[in-house]
Each structure stands twice: as structure tokens, then as C-alpha cells.
N, CA, C and O atoms as CSV, one atom per row, in Angstrom:
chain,resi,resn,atom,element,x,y,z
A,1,UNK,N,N,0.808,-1.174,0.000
A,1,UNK,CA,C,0.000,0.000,0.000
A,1,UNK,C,C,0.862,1.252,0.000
A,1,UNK,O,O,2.054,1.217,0.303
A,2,UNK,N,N,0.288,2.235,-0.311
A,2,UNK,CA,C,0.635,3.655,-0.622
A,2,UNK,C,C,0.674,4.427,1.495
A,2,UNK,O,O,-0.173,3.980,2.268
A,3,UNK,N,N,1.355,5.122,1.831
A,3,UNK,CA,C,0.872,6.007,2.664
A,3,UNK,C,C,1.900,6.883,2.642
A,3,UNK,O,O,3.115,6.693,2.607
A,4,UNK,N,N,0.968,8.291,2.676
A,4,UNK,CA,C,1.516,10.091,2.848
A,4,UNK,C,C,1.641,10.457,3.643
A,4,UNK,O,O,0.645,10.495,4.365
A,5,UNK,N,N,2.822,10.979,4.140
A,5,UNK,CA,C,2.585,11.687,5.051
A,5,UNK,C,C,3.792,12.744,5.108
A,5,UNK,O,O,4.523,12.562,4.134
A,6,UNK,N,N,4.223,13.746,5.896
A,6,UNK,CA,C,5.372,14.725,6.220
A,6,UNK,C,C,5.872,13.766,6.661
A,6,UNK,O,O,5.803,12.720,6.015
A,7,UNK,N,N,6.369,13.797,7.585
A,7,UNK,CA,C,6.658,13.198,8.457
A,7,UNK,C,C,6.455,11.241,9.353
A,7,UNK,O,O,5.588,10.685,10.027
A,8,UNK,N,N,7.541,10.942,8.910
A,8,UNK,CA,C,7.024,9.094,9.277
A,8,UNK,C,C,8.201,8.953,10.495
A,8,UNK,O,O,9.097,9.794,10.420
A,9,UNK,N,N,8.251,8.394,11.130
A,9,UNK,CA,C,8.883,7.538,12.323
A,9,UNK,C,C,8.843,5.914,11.765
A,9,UNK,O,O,7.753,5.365,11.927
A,10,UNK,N,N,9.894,5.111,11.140
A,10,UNK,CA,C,9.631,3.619,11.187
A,10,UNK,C,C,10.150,2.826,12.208
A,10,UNK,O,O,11.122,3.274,12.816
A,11,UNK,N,N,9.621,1.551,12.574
A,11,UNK,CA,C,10.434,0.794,13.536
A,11,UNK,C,C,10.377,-0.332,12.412
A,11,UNK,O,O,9.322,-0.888,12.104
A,12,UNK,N,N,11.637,-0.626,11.814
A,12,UNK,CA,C,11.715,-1.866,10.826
A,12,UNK,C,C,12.969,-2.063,11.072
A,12,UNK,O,O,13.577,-1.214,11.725
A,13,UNK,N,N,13.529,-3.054,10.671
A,13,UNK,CA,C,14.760,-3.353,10.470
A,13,UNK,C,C,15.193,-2.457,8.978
A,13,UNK,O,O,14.473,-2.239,8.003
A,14,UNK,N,N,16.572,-2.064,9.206
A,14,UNK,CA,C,17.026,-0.832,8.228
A,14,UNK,C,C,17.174,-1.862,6.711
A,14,UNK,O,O,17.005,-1.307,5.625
A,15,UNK,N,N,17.471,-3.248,6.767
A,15,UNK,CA,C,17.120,-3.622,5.250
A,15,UNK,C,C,15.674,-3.950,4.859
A,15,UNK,O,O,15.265,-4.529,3.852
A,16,UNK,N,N,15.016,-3.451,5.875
A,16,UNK,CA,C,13.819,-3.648,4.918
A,16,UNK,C,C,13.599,-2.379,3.807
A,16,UNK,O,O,12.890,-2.506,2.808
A,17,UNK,N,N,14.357,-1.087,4.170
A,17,UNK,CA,C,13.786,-0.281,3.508
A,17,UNK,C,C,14.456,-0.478,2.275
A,17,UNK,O,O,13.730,-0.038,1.384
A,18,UNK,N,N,15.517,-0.942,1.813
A,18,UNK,CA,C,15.512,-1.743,-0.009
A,18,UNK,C,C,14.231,-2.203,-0.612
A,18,UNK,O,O,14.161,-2.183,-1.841
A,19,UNK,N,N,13.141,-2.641,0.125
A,19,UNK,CA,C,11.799,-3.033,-0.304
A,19,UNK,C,C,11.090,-1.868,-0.902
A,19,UNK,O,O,10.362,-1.911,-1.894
A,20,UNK,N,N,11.459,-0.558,-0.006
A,20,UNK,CA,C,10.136,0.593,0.040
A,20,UNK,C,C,10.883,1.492,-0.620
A,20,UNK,O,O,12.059,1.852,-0.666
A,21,UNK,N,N,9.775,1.765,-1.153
A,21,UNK,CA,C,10.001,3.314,-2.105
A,21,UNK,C,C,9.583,4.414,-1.709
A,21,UNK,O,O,8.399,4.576,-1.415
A,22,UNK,N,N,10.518,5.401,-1.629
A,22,UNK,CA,C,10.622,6.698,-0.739
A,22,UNK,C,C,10.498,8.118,-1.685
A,22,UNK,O,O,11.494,8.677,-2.146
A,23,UNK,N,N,9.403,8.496,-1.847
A,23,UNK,CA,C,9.612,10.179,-2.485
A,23,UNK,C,C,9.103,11.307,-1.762
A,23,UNK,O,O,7.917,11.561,-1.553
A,24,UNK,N,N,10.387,12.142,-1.300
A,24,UNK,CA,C,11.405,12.265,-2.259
A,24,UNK,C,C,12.291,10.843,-1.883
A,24,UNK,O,O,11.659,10.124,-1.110
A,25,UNK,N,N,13.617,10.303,-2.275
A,25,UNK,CA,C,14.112,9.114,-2.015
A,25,UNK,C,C,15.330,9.531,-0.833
A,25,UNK,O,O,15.702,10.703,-0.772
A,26,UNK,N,N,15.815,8.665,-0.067
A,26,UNK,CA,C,16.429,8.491,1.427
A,26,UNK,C,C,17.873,9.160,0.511
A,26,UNK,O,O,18.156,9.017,-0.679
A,27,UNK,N,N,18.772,10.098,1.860
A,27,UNK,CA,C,19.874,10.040,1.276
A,27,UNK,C,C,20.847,8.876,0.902
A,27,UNK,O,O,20.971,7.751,1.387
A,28,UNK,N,N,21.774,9.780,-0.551
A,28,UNK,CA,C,22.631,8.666,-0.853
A,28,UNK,C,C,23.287,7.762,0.591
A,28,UNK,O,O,23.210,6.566,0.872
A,29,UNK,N,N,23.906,8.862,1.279
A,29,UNK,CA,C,24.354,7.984,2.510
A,29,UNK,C,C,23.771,7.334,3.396
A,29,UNK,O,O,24.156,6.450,4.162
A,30,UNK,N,N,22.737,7.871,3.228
A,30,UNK,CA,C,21.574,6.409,4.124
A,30,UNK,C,C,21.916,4.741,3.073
A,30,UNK,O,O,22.513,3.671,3.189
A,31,UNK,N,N,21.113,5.451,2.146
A,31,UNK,CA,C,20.886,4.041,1.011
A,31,UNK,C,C,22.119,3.248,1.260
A,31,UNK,O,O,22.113,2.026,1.409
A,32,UNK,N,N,23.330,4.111,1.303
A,32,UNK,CA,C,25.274,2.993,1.080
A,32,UNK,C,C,25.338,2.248,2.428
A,32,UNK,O,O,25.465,1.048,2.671
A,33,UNK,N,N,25.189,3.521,3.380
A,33,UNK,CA,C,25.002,2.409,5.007
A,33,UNK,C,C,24.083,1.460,5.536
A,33,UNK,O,O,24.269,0.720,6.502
A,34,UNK,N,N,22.846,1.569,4.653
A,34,UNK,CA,C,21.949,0.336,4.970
A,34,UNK,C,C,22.586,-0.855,3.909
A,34,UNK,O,O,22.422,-2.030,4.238
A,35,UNK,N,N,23.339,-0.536,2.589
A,35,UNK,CA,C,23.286,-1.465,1.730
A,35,UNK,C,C,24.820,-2.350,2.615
A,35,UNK,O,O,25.247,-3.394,2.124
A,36,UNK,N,N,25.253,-1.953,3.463
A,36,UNK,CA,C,26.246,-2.844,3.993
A,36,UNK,C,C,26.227,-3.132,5.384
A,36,UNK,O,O,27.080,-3.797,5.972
A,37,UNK,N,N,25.025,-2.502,5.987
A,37,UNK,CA,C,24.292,-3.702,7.258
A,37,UNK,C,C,24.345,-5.170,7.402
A,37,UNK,O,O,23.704,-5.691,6.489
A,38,UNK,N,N,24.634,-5.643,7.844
A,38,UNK,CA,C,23.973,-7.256,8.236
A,38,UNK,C,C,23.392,-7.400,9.105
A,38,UNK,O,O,23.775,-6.708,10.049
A,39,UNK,N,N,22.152,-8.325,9.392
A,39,UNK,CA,C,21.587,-8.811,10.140
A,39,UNK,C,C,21.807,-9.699,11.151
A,39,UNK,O,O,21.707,-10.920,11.035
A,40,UNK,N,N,22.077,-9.160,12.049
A,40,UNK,CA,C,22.465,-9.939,13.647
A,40,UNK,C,C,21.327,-10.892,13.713
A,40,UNK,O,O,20.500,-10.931,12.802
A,41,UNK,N,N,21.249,-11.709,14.821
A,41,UNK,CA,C,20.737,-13.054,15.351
A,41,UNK,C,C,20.418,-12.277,16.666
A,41,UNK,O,O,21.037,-11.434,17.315
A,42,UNK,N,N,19.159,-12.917,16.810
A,42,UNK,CA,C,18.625,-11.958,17.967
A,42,UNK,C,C,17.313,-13.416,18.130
A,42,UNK,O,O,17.070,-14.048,17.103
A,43,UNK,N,N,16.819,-13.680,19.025
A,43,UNK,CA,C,16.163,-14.293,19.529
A,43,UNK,C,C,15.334,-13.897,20.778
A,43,UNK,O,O,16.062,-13.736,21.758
A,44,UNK,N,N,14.007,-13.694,21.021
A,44,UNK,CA,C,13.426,-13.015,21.714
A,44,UNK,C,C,12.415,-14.455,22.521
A,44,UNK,O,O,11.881,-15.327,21.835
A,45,UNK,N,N,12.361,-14.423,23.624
A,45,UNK,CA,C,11.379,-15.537,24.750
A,45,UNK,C,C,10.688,-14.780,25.699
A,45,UNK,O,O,11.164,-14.073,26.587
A,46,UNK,N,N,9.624,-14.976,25.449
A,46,UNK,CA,C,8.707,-14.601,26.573
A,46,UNK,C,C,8.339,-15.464,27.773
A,46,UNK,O,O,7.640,-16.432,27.473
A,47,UNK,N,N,8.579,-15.366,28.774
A,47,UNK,CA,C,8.304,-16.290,30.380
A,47,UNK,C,C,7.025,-15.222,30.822
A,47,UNK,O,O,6.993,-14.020,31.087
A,48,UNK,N,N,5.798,-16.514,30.745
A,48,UNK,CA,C,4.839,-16.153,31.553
A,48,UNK,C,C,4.534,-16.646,32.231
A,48,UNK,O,O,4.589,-17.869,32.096
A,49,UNK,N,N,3.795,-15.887,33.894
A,49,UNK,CA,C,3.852,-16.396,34.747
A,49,UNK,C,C,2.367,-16.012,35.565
A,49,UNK,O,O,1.727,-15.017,35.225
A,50,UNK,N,N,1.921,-16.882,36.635
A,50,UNK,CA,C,0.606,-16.309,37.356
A,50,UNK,C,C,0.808,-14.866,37.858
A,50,UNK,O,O,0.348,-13.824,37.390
A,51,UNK,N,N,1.143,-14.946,38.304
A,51,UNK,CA,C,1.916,-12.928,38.956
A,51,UNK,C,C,3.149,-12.422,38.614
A,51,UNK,O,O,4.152,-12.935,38.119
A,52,UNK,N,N,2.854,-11.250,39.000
A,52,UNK,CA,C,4.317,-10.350,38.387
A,52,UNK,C,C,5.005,-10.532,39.974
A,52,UNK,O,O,4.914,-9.762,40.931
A,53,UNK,N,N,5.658,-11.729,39.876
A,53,UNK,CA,C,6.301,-11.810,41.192
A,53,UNK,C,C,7.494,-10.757,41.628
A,53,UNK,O,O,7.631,-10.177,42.706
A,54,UNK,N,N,8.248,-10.702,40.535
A,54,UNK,CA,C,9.629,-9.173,40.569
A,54,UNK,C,C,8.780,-8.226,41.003
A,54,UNK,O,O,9.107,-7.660,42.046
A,55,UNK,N,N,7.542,-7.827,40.361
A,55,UNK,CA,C,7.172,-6.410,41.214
A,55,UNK,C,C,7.271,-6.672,42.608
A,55,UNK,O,O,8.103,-6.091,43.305
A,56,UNK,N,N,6.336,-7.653,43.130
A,56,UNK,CA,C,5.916,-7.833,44.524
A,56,UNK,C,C,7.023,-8.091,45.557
A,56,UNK,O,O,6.908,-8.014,46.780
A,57,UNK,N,N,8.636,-8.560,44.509
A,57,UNK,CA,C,9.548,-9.025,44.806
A,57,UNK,C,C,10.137,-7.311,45.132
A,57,UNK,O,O,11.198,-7.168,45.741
A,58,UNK,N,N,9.496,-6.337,44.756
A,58,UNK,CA,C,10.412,-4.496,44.472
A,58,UNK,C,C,11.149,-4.621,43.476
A,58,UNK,O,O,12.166,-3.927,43.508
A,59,UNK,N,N,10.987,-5.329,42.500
A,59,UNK,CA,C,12.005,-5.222,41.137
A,59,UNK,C,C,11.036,-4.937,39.945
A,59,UNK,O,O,9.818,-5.115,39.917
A,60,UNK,N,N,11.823,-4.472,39.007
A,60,UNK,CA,C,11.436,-3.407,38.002
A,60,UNK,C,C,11.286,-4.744,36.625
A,60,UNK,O,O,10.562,-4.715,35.630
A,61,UNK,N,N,12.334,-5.889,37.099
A,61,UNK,CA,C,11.939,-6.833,36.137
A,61,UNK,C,C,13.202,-7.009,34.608
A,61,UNK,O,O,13.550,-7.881,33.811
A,62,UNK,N,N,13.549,-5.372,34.961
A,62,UNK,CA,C,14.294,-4.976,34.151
A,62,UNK,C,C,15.909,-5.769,34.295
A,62,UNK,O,O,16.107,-6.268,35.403
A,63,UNK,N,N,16.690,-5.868,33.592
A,63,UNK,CA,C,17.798,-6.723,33.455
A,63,UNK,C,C,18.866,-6.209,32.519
A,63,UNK,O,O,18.320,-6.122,31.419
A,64,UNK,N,N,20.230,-5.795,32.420
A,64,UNK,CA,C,20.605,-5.526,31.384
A,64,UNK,C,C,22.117,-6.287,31.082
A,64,UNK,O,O,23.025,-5.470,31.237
A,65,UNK,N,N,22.617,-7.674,30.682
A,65,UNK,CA,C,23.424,-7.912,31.075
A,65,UNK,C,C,24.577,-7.655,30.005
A,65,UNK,O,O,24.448,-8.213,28.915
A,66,UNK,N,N,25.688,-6.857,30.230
A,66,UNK,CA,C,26.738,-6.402,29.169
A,66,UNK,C,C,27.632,-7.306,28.428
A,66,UNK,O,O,28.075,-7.300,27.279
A,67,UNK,N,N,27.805,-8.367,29.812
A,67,UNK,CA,C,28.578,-9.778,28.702
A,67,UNK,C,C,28.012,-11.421,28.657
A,67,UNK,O,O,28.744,-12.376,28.916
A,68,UNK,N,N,26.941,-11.508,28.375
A,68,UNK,CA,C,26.246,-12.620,28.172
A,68,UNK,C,C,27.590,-13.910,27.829
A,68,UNK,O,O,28.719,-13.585,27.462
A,69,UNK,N,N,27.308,-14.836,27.969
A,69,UNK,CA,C,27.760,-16.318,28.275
A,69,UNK,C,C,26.901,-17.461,28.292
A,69,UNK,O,O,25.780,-17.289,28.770
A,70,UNK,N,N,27.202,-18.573,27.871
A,70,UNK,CA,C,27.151,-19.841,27.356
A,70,UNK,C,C,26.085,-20.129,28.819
A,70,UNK,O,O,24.914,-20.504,28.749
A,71,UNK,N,N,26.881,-19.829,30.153
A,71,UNK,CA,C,26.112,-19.950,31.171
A,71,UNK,C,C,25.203,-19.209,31.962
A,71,UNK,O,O,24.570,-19.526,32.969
A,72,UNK,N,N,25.279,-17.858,31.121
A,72,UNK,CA,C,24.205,-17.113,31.811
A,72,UNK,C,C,23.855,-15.888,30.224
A,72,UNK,O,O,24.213,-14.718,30.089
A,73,UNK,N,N,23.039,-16.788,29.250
A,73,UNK,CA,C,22.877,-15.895,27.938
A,73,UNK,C,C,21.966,-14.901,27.508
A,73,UNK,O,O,21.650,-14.623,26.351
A,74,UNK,N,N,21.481,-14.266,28.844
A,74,UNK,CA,C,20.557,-13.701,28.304
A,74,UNK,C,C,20.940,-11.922,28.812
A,74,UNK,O,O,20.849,-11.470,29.953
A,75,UNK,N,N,21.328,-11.260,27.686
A,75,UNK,CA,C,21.798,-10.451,27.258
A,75,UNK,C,C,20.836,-9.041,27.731
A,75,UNK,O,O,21.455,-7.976,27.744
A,76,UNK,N,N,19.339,-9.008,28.120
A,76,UNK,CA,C,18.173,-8.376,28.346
A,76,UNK,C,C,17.593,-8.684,28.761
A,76,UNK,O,O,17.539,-9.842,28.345
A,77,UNK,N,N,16.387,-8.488,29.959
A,77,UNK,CA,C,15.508,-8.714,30.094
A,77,UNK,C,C,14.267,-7.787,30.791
A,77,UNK,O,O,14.471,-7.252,31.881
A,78,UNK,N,N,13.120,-7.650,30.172
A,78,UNK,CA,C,12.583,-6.587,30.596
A,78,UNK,C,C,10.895,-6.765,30.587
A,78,UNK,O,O,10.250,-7.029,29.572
A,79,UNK,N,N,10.294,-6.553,32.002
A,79,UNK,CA,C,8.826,-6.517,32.560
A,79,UNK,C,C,7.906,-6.116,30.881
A,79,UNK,O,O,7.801,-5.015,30.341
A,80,UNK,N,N,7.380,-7.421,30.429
A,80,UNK,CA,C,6.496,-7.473,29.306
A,80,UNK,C,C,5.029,-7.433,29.362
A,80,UNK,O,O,4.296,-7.645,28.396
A,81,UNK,N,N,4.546,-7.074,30.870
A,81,UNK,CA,C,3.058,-7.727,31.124
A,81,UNK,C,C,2.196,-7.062,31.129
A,81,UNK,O,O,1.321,-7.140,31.990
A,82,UNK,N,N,2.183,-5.929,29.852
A,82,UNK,CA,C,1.160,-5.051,29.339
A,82,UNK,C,C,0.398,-4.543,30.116
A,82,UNK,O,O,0.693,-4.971,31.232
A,83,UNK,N,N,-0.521,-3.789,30.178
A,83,UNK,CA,C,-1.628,-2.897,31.353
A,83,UNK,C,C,-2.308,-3.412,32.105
A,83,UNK,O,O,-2.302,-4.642,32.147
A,84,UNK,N,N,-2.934,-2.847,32.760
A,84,UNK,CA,C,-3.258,-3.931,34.209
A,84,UNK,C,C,-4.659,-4.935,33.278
A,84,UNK,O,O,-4.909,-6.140,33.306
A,85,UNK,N,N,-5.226,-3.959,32.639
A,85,UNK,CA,C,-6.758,-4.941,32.478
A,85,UNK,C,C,-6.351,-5.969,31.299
A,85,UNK,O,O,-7.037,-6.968,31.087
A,86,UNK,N,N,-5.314,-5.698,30.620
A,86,UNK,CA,C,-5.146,-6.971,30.000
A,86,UNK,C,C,-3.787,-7.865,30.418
A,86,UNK,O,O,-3.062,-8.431,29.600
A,87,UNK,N,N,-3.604,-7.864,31.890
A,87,UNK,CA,C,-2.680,-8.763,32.581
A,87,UNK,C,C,-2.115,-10.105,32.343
A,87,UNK,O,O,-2.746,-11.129,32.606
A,88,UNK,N,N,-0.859,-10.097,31.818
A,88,UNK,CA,C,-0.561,-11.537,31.660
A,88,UNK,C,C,0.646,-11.177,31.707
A,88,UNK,O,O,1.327,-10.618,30.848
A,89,UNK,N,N,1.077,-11.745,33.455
A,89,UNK,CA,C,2.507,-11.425,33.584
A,89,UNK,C,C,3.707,-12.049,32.846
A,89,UNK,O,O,3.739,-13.266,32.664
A,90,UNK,N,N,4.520,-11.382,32.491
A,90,UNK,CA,C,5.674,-11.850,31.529
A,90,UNK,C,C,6.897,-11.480,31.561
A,90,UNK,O,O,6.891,-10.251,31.636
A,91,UNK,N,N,8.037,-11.908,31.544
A,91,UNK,CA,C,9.584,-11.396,31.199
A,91,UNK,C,C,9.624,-11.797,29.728
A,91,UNK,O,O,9.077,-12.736,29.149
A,92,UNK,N,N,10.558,-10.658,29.206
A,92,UNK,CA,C,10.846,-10.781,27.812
A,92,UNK,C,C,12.155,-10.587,27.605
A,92,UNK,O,O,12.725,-9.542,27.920
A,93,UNK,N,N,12.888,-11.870,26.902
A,93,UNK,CA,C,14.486,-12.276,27.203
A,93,UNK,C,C,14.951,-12.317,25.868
A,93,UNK,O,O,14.240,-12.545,24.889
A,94,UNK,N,N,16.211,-12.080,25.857
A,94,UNK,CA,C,16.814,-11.604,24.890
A,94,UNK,C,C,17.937,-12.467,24.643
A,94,UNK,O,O,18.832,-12.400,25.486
A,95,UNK,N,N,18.093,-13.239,23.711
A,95,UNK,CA,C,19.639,-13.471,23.645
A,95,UNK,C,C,20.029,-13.234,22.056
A,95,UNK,O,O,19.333,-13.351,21.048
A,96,UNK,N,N,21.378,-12.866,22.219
A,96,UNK,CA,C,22.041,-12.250,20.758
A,96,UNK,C,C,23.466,-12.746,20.412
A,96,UNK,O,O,24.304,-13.276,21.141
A,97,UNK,N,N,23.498,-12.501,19.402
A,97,UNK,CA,C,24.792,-13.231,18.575
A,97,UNK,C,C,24.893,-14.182,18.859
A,97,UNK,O,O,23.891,-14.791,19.235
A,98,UNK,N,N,26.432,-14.946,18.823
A,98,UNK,CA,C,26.800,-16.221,18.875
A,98,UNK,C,C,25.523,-17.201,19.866
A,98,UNK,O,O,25.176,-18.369,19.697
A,99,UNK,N,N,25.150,-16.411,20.678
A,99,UNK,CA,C,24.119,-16.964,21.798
A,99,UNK,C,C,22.889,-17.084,21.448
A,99,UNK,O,O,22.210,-17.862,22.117
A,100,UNK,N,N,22.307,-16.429,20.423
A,100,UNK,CA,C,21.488,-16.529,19.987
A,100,UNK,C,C,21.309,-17.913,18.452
A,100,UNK,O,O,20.305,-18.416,17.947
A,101,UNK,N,N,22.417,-18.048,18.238
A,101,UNK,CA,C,22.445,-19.776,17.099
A,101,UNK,C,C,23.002,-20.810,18.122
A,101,UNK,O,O,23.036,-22.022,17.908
A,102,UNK,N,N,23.410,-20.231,19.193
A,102,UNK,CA,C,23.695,-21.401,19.930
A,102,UNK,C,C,22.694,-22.342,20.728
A,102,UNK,O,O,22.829,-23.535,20.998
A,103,UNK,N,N,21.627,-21.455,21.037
A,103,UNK,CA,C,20.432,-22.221,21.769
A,103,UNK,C,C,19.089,-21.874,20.810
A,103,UNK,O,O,18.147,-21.102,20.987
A,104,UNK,N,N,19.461,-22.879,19.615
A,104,UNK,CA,C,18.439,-22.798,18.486
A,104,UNK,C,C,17.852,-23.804,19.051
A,104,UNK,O,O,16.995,-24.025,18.195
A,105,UNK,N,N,17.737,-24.313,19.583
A,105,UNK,CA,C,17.072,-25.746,19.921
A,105,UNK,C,C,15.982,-24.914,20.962
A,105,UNK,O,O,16.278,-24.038,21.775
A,106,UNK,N,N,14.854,-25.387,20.715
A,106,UNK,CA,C,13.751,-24.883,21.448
A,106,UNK,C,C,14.148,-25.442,23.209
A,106,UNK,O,O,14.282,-24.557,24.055
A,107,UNK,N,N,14.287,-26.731,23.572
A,107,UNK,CA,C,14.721,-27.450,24.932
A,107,UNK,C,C,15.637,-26.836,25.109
A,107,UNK,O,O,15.208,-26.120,26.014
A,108,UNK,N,N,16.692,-26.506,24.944
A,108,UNK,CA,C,17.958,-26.109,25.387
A,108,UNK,C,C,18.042,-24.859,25.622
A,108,UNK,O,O,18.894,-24.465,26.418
A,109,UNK,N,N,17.388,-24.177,25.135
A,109,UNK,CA,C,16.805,-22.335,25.069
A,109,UNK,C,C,15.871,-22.238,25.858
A,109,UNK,O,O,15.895,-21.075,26.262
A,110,UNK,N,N,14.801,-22.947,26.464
A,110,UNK,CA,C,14.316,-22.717,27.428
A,110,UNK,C,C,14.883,-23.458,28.903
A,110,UNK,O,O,14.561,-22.992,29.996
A,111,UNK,N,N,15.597,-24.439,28.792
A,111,UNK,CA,C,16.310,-24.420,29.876
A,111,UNK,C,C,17.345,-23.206,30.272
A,111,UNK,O,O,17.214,-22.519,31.285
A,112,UNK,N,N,18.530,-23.037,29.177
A,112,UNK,CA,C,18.582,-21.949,29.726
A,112,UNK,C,C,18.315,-20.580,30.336
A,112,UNK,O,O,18.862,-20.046,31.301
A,113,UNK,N,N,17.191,-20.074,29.419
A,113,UNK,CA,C,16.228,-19.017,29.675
A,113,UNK,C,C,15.843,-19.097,31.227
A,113,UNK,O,O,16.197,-18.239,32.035
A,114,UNK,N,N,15.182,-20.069,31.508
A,114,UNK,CA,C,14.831,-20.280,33.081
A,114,UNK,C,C,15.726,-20.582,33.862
A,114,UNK,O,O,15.306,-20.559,35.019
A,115,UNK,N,N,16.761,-20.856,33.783
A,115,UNK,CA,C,18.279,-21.124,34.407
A,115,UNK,C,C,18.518,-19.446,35.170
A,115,UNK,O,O,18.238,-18.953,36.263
A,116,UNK,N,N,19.086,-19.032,34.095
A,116,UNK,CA,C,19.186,-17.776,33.296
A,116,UNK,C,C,18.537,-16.710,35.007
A,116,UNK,O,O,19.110,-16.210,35.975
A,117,UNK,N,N,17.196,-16.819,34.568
A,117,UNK,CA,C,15.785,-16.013,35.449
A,117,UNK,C,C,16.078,-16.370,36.875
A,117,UNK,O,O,15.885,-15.666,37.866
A,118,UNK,N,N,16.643,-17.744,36.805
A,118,UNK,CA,C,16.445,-18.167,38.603
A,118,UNK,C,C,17.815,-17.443,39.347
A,118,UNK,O,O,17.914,-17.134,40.535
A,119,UNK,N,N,18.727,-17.290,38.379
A,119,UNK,CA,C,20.009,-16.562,38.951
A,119,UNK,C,C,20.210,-15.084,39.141
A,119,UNK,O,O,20.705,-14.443,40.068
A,120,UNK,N,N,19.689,-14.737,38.012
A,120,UNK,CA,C,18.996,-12.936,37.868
A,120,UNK,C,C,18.458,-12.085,39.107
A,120,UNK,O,O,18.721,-10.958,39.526
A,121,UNK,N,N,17.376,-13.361,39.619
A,121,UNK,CA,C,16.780,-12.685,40.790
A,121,UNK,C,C,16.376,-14.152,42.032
A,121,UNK,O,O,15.861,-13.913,43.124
């Protein structure tokens, strides 16, 4: 589809915009620095749970870890459990790069993931 506007804000990944057509069109130096991007490995898990126990626990849920490892891979983690009336408590975990093809295996990625959560907090 077509849409106009002044002004756009996107949240896409920057090679998608090789797909979209832009007038007026993106600068040259946009177009050269997206055309030599690559796409990282990023893997995203959601843990849901009956209660937001971290709140009740005084934690924010929030997590930010700078050097992720084989034994503790989860690189982010941050309170996912949307507004109160549509409640469904959740952590939303992050693992990236090498860590992220390493626990391609659905079993092994959620063991760690919950490994991961029980050490965190």
C-alpha cells in the first residue's frame, strides 16, 4: 500500500527499507550504510507467569546484562506484562549473537532461559 505523510517515524529493520520506495528518495548515505548492514541473530522468549512476582519481589523486572555467556545468555531482560486490564505477567528475554544460534534448539533455550531467570533474581 501507498501512505503520505510529512513526516514518518519507522520501527523496521534498516534492510527492509531496499523493499520501500521513498519520495522524495532516502539520502545517498543512508541508502550505502543500509546497503552494507547485516543482520544480527537476535532471539526473543517470553516467560509467563501467574503474577508479576519481581514487582511484589520491588524489582522493576528490568535486566541488562553487558557480557552474556554460554552460562548465563541472556543479554536483556525486561517486565512485558502489558496494562493492568489486560494482565498476563511476563519477562521478555533476549539473547544475541553467537548466543542466539547457539540455543536454536527450542529445549535447550528454554532451559537456559529459566536457568538464566532463577540466577537474575
Amino acid at each position: 500500500g501507498v501512505l503520505a505523510a510529512r513526516r514518518v517515524i519507522m520501527a523496521c529493520a534498516p534492510l527492509m527499507h531496499a523493499e520501500m520506495e521513498f519520495d522524495p528518495p532516502l539520502p545517498v548515505w543512508r541508502t550505502d550504510l543500509e546497503g552494507h548492514l547485516r543482520m544480527g541473530s537476535y532471539t526473543k522468549c517470553l516467560v509467563f507467569y501467574d503474577t508479576a512476582w519481581w514487582r511484589e519481589d520491588g524489582y522493576s523486572g528490568e535486566v541488562l546484562n553487558t557480557r552474556p555467556t554460554v552460562e548465563n545468555p541472556l543479554a536483556y531482560v525486561v517486565d512485558s506484562s502489558g496494562p493492568e486490564h489486560l494482565r498476563h505477567p511476563a519477562l521478555c528475554c533476549f539473547l544475541v549473537s553467537d548466543l542466539a544460534r547457539a540455543f536454536a534448539d527450542d529445549d535447550a533455550r528454554r532451559e537456559a532461559v529459566l536457568a538464566a531467570l532463577v540466577r537474575y533474581y
